[in-house]
PDB file of C-alpha atoms in Angstrom:
ATOM      1  CA  MET A   1    -129.725 117.898 -72.853  1.00 92.00           C
ATOM      2  CA  PRO A   2    -131.939 120.883 -72.628  1.00 96.00           C
ATOM      3  CA  THR A   3    -134.461 121.284 -69.680  1.00 98.00           C
ATOM      4  CA  VAL A   4    -138.010 122.295 -70.559  1.00 98.00           C
ATOM      5  CA  HIS A   5    -139.220 125.174 -68.509  1.00 98.00           C
ATOM      6  CA  VAL A   6    -143.249 125.158 -68.804  1.00 98.00           C
ATOM      7  CA  PHE A   7    -145.277 128.373 -68.777  1.00 98.00           C
ATOM      8  CA  ALA A   8    -148.563 126.618 -69.664  1.00 96.00           C
ATOM      9  CA  ARG A   9    -150.927 129.737 -69.731  1.00 97.00           C
ATOM     10  CA  ASP A  10    -152.186 131.244 -72.838  1.00 98.00           C
ATOM     11  CA  HIS A  11    -151.643 134.772 -74.023  1.00 97.00           C
ATOM     12  CA  ILE A  12    -148.419 135.430 -72.006  1.00 97.00           C
ATOM     13  CA  ASN A  13    -147.705 139.154 -72.905  1.00 97.00           C
ATOM     14  CA  THR A  14    -144.591 140.838 -73.641  1.00 96.00           C
ATOM     15  CA  ASP A  15    -144.527 142.646 -70.303  1.00 95.00           C
ATOM     16  CA  GLU A  16    -144.528 139.534 -68.512  1.00 96.00           C
ATOM     17  CA  ILE A  17    -141.813 138.351 -70.505  1.00 97.00           C
ATOM     18  CA  ILE A  18    -139.863 141.535 -69.917  1.00 96.00           C
ATOM     19  CA  PRO A  19    -141.397 144.265 -67.869  1.00 95.00           C
ATOM     20  CA  ALA A  20    -141.599 147.693 -69.219  1.00 94.00           C
ATOM     21  CA  ARG A  21    -139.698 149.160 -66.129  1.00 95.00           C
ATOM     22  CA  HIS A  22    -136.555 147.220 -67.328  1.00 95.00           C
ATOM     23  CA  LEU A  23    -136.652 148.648 -71.041  1.00 94.00           C
ATOM     24  CA  THR A  24    -133.718 150.892 -70.496  1.00 93.00           C
ATOM     25  CA  THR A  25    -131.289 148.970 -72.517  1.00 94.00           C
ATOM     26  CA  ASP A  26    -131.184 146.844 -75.574  1.00 91.00           C
ATOM     27  CA  VAL A  27    -128.033 144.839 -74.443  1.00 95.00           C
ATOM     28  CA  GLU A  28    -129.228 141.139 -73.697  1.00 95.00           C
ATOM     29  CA  ALA A  29    -127.122 140.533 -70.832  1.00 96.00           C
ATOM     30  CA  GLU A  30    -128.588 143.434 -68.864  1.00 97.00           C
ATOM     31  CA  LEU A  31    -131.980 142.402 -69.835  1.00 97.00           C
ATOM     32  CA  ALA A  32    -131.671 138.626 -68.985  1.00 98.00           C
ATOM     33  CA  PRO A  33    -131.979 138.978 -65.124  1.00 97.00           C
ATOM     34  CA  TYR A  34    -135.317 140.434 -65.504  1.00 97.00           C
ATOM     35  CA  ALA A  35    -136.756 137.581 -67.955  1.00 98.00           C
ATOM     36  CA  MET A  36    -140.162 136.210 -66.989  1.00 97.00           C
ATOM     37  CA  GLU A  37    -139.926 138.284 -63.882  1.00 94.00           C
ATOM     38  CA  ASP A  38    -143.547 139.081 -63.371  1.00 92.00           C
ATOM     39  CA  TYR A  39    -144.486 135.610 -63.988  1.00 93.00           C
ATOM     40  CA  ASP A  40    -142.050 133.449 -62.272  1.00 95.00           C
ATOM     41  CA  LYS A  41    -139.203 135.533 -60.137  1.00 93.00           C
ATOM     42  CA  GLY A  42    -137.181 132.120 -59.951  1.00 95.00           C
ATOM     43  CA  PHE A  43    -137.030 131.362 -63.368  1.00 97.00           C
ATOM     44  CA  VAL A  44    -133.577 133.215 -64.265  1.00 97.00           C
ATOM     45  CA  LYS A  45    -132.192 131.282 -61.407  1.00 96.00           C
ATOM     46  CA  ARG A  46    -133.001 127.777 -62.803  1.00 97.00           C
ATOM     47  CA  VAL A  47    -132.506 128.387 -66.498  1.00 98.00           C
ATOM     48  CA  GLN A  48    -129.332 127.312 -68.207  1.00 97.00           C
ATOM     49  CA  LYS A  49    -128.014 128.017 -71.569  1.00 97.00           C
ATOM     50  CA  GLY A  50    -129.691 125.997 -74.383  1.00 97.00           C
ATOM     51  CA  ASP A  51    -132.920 125.319 -72.352  1.00 98.00           C
ATOM     52  CA  ILE A  52    -136.378 125.362 -73.872  1.00 98.00           C
ATOM     53  CA  ILE A  53    -139.336 127.375 -73.024  1.00 98.00           C
ATOM     54  CA  VAL A  54    -142.970 125.539 -73.516  1.00 98.00           C
ATOM     55  CA  ALA A  55    -145.635 127.720 -73.488  1.00 98.00           C
ATOM     56  CA  GLY A  56    -149.408 128.179 -74.116  1.00 98.00           C
ATOM     57  CA  ALA A  57    -150.996 129.570 -77.102  1.00 98.00           C
ATOM     58  CA  ASP A  58    -150.624 133.215 -78.459  1.00 98.00           C
ATOM     59  CA  PHE A  59    -147.214 133.516 -76.609  1.00 98.00           C
ATOM     60  CA  GLY A  60    -145.699 137.218 -76.916  1.00 97.00           C
ATOM     61  CA  CYS A  61    -148.933 139.192 -77.406  1.00 97.00           C
ATOM     62  CA  GLY A  62    -149.023 143.026 -76.220  1.00 93.00           C
ATOM     63  CA  SER A  63    -146.334 145.379 -77.335  1.00 88.00           C
ATOM     64  CA  SER A  64    -144.028 144.756 -80.200  1.00 85.00           C
ATOM     65  CA  ARG A  65    -140.920 145.142 -78.242  1.00 89.00           C
ATOM     66  CA  GLU A  66    -137.877 143.202 -79.520  1.00 93.00           C
ATOM     67  CA  HIS A  67    -136.636 143.391 -75.823  1.00 96.00           C
ATOM     68  CA  ALA A  68    -138.955 140.154 -75.222  1.00 97.00           C
ATOM     69  CA  VAL A  69    -136.784 138.191 -77.517  1.00 96.00           C
ATOM     70  CA  TRP A  70    -133.533 139.514 -76.435  1.00 96.00           C
ATOM     71  CA  ALA A  71    -134.191 138.959 -72.763  1.00 97.00           C
ATOM     72  CA  LEU A  72    -135.059 135.300 -73.152  1.00 98.00           C
ATOM     73  CA  ARG A  73    -131.976 134.782 -75.450  1.00 95.00           C
ATOM     74  CA  GLY A  74    -129.632 136.699 -72.899  1.00 96.00           C
ATOM     75  CA  ALA A  75    -130.843 134.277 -70.362  1.00 97.00           C
ATOM     76  CA  GLY A  76    -129.889 131.385 -72.280  1.00 97.00           C
ATOM     77  CA  VAL A  77    -133.129 130.065 -73.718  1.00 98.00           C
ATOM     78  CA  ALA A  78    -132.601 128.478 -76.944  1.00 96.00           C
ATOM     79  CA  ALA A  79    -136.296 128.302 -78.068  1.00 96.00           C
ATOM     80  CA  VAL A  80    -139.755 128.772 -77.264  1.00 98.00           C
ATOM     81  CA  ILE A  81    -142.181 126.231 -78.275  1.00 98.00           C
ATOM     82  CA  ALA A  82    -145.945 126.907 -78.223  1.00 98.00           C
ATOM     83  CA  PRO A  83    -149.241 126.048 -80.191  1.00 98.00           C
ATOM     84  CA  ASN A  84    -148.864 129.497 -81.832  1.00 97.00           C
ATOM     85  CA  PHE A  85    -147.296 132.980 -81.329  1.00 97.00           C
ATOM     86  CA  ALA A  86    -148.506 136.482 -81.479  1.00 96.00           C
ATOM     87  CA  ARG A  87    -147.664 137.581 -85.107  1.00 93.00           C
ATOM     88  CA  ILE A  88    -145.280 140.452 -84.024  1.00 92.00           C
ATOM     89  CA  TYR A  89    -143.403 138.269 -81.549  1.00 95.00           C
ATOM     90  CA  TYR A  90    -143.242 135.346 -84.221  1.00 92.00           C
ATOM     91  CA  ARG A  91    -141.592 138.058 -86.595  1.00 88.00           C
ATOM     92  CA  ASN A  92    -139.308 139.530 -84.121  1.00 90.00           C
ATOM     93  CA  SER A  93    -137.844 135.858 -83.193  1.00 91.00           C
ATOM     94  CA  ILE A  94    -137.109 135.287 -86.976  1.00 84.00           C
ATOM     95  CA  ASN A  95    -135.557 138.651 -87.212  1.00 85.00           C
ATOM     96  CA  ASN A  96    -133.324 138.199 -84.196  1.00 88.00           C
ATOM     97  CA  GLY A  97    -132.293 134.500 -85.336  1.00 85.00           C
ATOM     98  CA  PHE A  98    -134.336 133.096 -82.478  1.00 91.00           C
ATOM     99  CA  LEU A  99    -136.312 129.847 -82.425  1.00 93.00           C
ATOM    100  CA  ALA A 100    -140.263 130.152 -82.146  1.00 94.00           C
ATOM    101  CA  LEU A 101    -141.608 126.930 -82.916  1.00 96.00           C
ATOM    102  CA  GLU A 102    -145.431 125.969 -83.310  1.00 96.00           C
ATOM    103  CA  CYS A 103    -146.391 122.659 -82.024  1.00 97.00           C
ATOM    104  CA  GLU A 104    -149.899 121.609 -81.156  1.00 96.00           C
ATOM    105  CA  GLY A 105    -150.072 119.521 -77.966  1.00 97.00           C
ATOM    106  CA  ILE A 106    -146.652 120.708 -76.846  1.00 98.00           C
ATOM    107  CA  VAL A 107    -148.080 121.768 -73.078  1.00 98.00           C
ATOM    108  CA  GLU A 108    -149.666 118.469 -72.405  1.00 98.00           C
ATOM    109  CA  ALA A 109    -146.468 116.601 -73.501  1.00 98.00           C
ATOM    110  CA  PHE A 110    -144.094 118.252 -70.965  1.00 98.00           C
ATOM    111  CA  GLN A 111    -143.869 118.949 -67.409  1.00 97.00           C
ATOM    112  CA  ASP A 112    -141.790 121.644 -65.774  1.00 96.00           C
ATOM    113  CA  GLY A 113    -138.057 120.156 -65.609  1.00 97.00           C
ATOM    114  CA  ASP A 114    -138.365 117.620 -68.267  1.00 98.00           C
ATOM    115  CA  PRO A 115    -135.349 116.924 -70.476  1.00 98.00           C
ATOM    116  CA  ALA A 116    -135.851 117.134 -74.166  1.00 98.00           C
ATOM    117  CA  ASP A 117    -134.297 116.319 -77.339  1.00 97.00           C
ATOM    118  CA  LEU A 118    -134.790 119.010 -79.933  1.00 96.00           C
ATOM    119  CA  ASP A 119    -134.397 117.761 -83.672  1.00 93.00           C
ATOM    120  CA  LEU A 120    -134.569 120.858 -85.818  1.00 88.00           C
ATOM    121  CA  ALA A 121    -133.533 119.036 -89.028  1.00 84.00           C
ATOM    122  CA  GLY A 122    -136.214 116.330 -88.455  1.00 90.00           C
ATOM    123  CA  GLY A 123    -138.923 118.839 -87.028  1.00 93.00           C
ATOM    124  CA  THR A 124    -139.381 116.886 -83.884  1.00 96.00           C
ATOM    125  CA  ILE A 125    -139.023 117.427 -80.175  1.00 97.00           C
ATOM    126  CA  THR A 126    -139.063 114.449 -77.760  1.00 98.00           C
ATOM    127  CA  ASN A 127    -139.741 114.262 -73.990  1.00 98.00           C
ATOM    128  CA  THR A 128    -136.945 111.767 -73.036  1.00 98.00           C
ATOM    129  CA  ARG A 129    -138.696 111.271 -69.706  1.00 98.00           C
ATOM    130  CA  THR A 130    -141.816 109.822 -71.144  1.00 98.00           C
ATOM    131  CA  GLY A 131    -140.490 108.944 -74.831  1.00 98.00           C
ATOM    132  CA  GLN A 132    -143.197 110.992 -76.420  1.00 98.00           C
ATOM    133  CA  SER A 133    -142.299 112.692 -79.592  1.00 98.00           C
ATOM    134  CA  LEU A 134    -144.224 115.617 -81.140  1.00 98.00           C
ATOM    135  CA  THR A 135    -143.766 117.257 -84.618  1.00 96.00           C
ATOM    136  CA  PHE A 136    -143.411 120.903 -84.886  1.00 94.00           C
ATOM    137  CA  VAL A 137    -144.407 123.017 -87.797  1.00 88.00           C
ATOM    138  CA  PRO A 138    -141.312 122.970 -90.137  1.00 82.00           C
ATOM    139  CA  VAL A 139    -139.008 125.863 -89.891  1.00 79.00           C
ATOM    140  CA  PRO A 140    -138.635 127.822 -93.027  1.00 75.00           C
ATOM    141  CA  GLN A 141    -135.325 127.744 -94.591  1.00 78.00           C
ATOM    142  CA  PHE A 142    -135.103 131.179 -94.659  1.00 71.00           C
ATOM    143  CA  ALA A 143    -135.422 131.470 -90.763  1.00 73.00           C
ATOM    144  CA  LEU A 144    -132.847 128.810 -90.543  1.00 75.00           C
ATOM    145  CA  ASP A 145    -130.459 130.716 -92.425  1.00 79.00           C
ATOM    146  CA  VAL A 146    -131.170 133.929 -90.326  1.00 76.00           C
ATOM    147  CA  GLN A 147    -130.797 132.010 -87.270  1.00 73.00           C
ATOM    148  CA  ARG A 148    -127.414 130.465 -88.196  1.00 76.00           C
ATOM    149  CA  ALA A 149    -126.289 134.092 -89.280  1.00 73.00           C
ATOM    150  CA  GLY A 150    -127.249 135.401 -85.865  1.00 73.00           C
ATOM    151  CA  GLY A 151    -130.055 137.704 -86.908  1.00 71.00           C
ATOM    152  CA  TRP A 152    -131.612 139.579 -89.902  1.00 67.00           C
ATOM    153  CA  LEU A 153    -128.710 142.462 -89.863  1.00 72.00           C
ATOM    154  CA  GLU A 154    -125.912 139.789 -89.965  1.00 75.00           C
ATOM    155  CA  TYR A 155    -127.845 137.669 -92.437  1.00 72.00           C
ATOM    156  CA  MET A 156    -128.179 140.692 -94.773  1.00 76.00           C
ATOM    157  CA  LYS A 157    -124.574 141.782 -94.230  1.00 78.00           C
ATOM    158  CA  ALA A 158    -123.210 138.200 -95.164  1.00 76.00           C
ATOM    159  CA  ASN A 159    -125.371 137.988 -98.248  1.00 74.00           C
ATOM    160  CA  ASP A 160    -124.526 141.611 -99.323  1.00 70.00           C
ATOM    161  CA  GLU A 161    -121.101 140.577 -98.975  1.00 66.00           C
ATOM    162  CA  ALA A 162    -121.797 137.267-100.950  1.00 63.00           C
ATOM    163  CA  ALA A 163    -123.208 139.239-103.660  1.00 60.00           C
ATOM    164  CA  LEU A 164    -120.454 141.642-104.069  1.00 53.00           C
ATOM    165  CA  GLU A 165    -118.038 138.781-104.028  1.00 59.00           C
ATOM    166  CA  ALA A 166    -120.151 137.094-106.983  1.00 57.00           C
ATOM    167  CA  GLU A 167    -120.038 140.487-108.769  1.00 52.00           C
ATOM    168  CA  ARG A 168    -116.342 140.451-108.385  1.00 55.00           C
ATOM    169  CA  LEU A 169    -115.724 136.958-109.768  1.00 53.00           C
ATOM    170  CA  ASP A 170    -118.352 137.486-112.730  1.00 52.00           C
ATOM    171  CA  THR A 171    -117.242 137.349-116.279  1.00 44.00           C
ATOM    172  CA  ALA A 172    -115.512 140.623-117.194  1.00 46.00           C
ATOM    173  CA  SER A 173    -117.782 142.881-119.401  1.00 42.00           C
ATOM    174  CA  THR A 174    -116.950 142.870-123.081  1.00 43.00           C
ATOM    175  CA  GLN A 175    -117.633 146.635-123.343  1.00 42.00           C
ATOM    176  CA  ALA A 176    -115.870 149.460-121.553  1.00 41.00           C
ATOM    177  CA  GLY A 177    -117.866 152.041-119.484  1.00 39.00           C
ATOM    178  CA  HIS A 178    -120.430 151.829-117.021  1.00 42.00           C
ATOM    179  CA  GLY A 179    -117.835 151.113-114.234  1.00 43.00           C
ATOM    180  CA  HIS A 180    -116.479 147.998-116.233  1.00 40.00           C
ATOM    181  CA  ALA A 181    -112.823 147.890-117.724  1.00 44.00           C
ATOM    182  CA  GLY A 182    -113.906 145.623-120.621  1.00 42.00           C
ATOM    183  CA  THR A 183    -112.303 142.326-121.815  1.00 42.00           C
ATOM    184  CA  PRO A 184    -108.967 143.063-123.635  1.00 45.00           C
ATOM    185  CA  LEU A 185    -109.222 142.811-127.453  1.00 45.00           C
ATOM    186  CA  GLY A 186    -106.974 140.710-129.629  1.00 51.00           C
ATOM    187  CA  ASP A 187    -105.004 142.384-132.448  1.00 52.00           C
ATOM    188  CA  GLU A 188    -107.685 141.340-135.058  1.00 53.00           C
ATOM    189  CA  GLN A 189    -110.484 142.455-132.910  1.00 50.00           C
ATOM    190  CA  ALA A 190    -108.712 145.752-132.007  1.00 46.00           C
ATOM    191  CA  GLN A 191    -108.125 146.479-135.653  1.00 52.00           C
ATOM    192  CA  GLU A 192    -112.030 145.637-136.413  1.00 52.00           C
ATOM    193  CA  HIS A 193    -112.890 147.965-133.571  1.00 48.00           C
ATOM    194  CA  GLY A 194    -110.719 150.805-134.945  1.00 51.00           C
ATOM    195  CA  GLU A 195    -112.131 150.395-138.292  1.00 52.00           C
ATOM    196  CA  ALA A 196    -115.669 150.533-136.821  1.00 48.00           C
ATOM    197  CA  ALA A 197    -115.024 153.608-134.767  1.00 47.00           C
ATOM    198  CA  ARG A 198    -113.699 155.720-137.593  1.00 49.00           C
ATOM    199  CA  ALA A 199    -116.452 154.445-140.036  1.00 49.00           C
TER     200      ALA A 199
END
């Protein structure tokens, strides 16, 4: 069961999530040791894979760096839940297949270290210590699909391959040309086709 790490302050910016001095790589594992460093130096020692960050409003404001998503995911964070997010951080989260969930009252419902049950399908998060359950803004199916794919690039690649496969499986064209071989004609059709061509 994931543990919740509470960063209750509003307007936590991307420089606090991953300080600019560490933006020398785009490798998540190399960014991870510095996640939340300027806010809480001990965070990366406590966080475990699958844990959840609960934060105040406007989380991820500041610069548009995707590193702010990569650092948290690299550290093992599975989701950030806040009343709302800075627009660019929210979009970066979707593009990278990372869960940014909007939930009113989330900061008041958890204390640092509480265990949580996150039900994506049901749209709820439950503090299993207190039994309190909150409903978060439903995650769009598109965002879930991108998350399952592992990010926008992987999602697009998978969909491009699916589209190409569908094209291969499509009914063969009845006319040759434009890259299509055409459907073989029967004897009667071939004769009619030949007569039409000679006319």
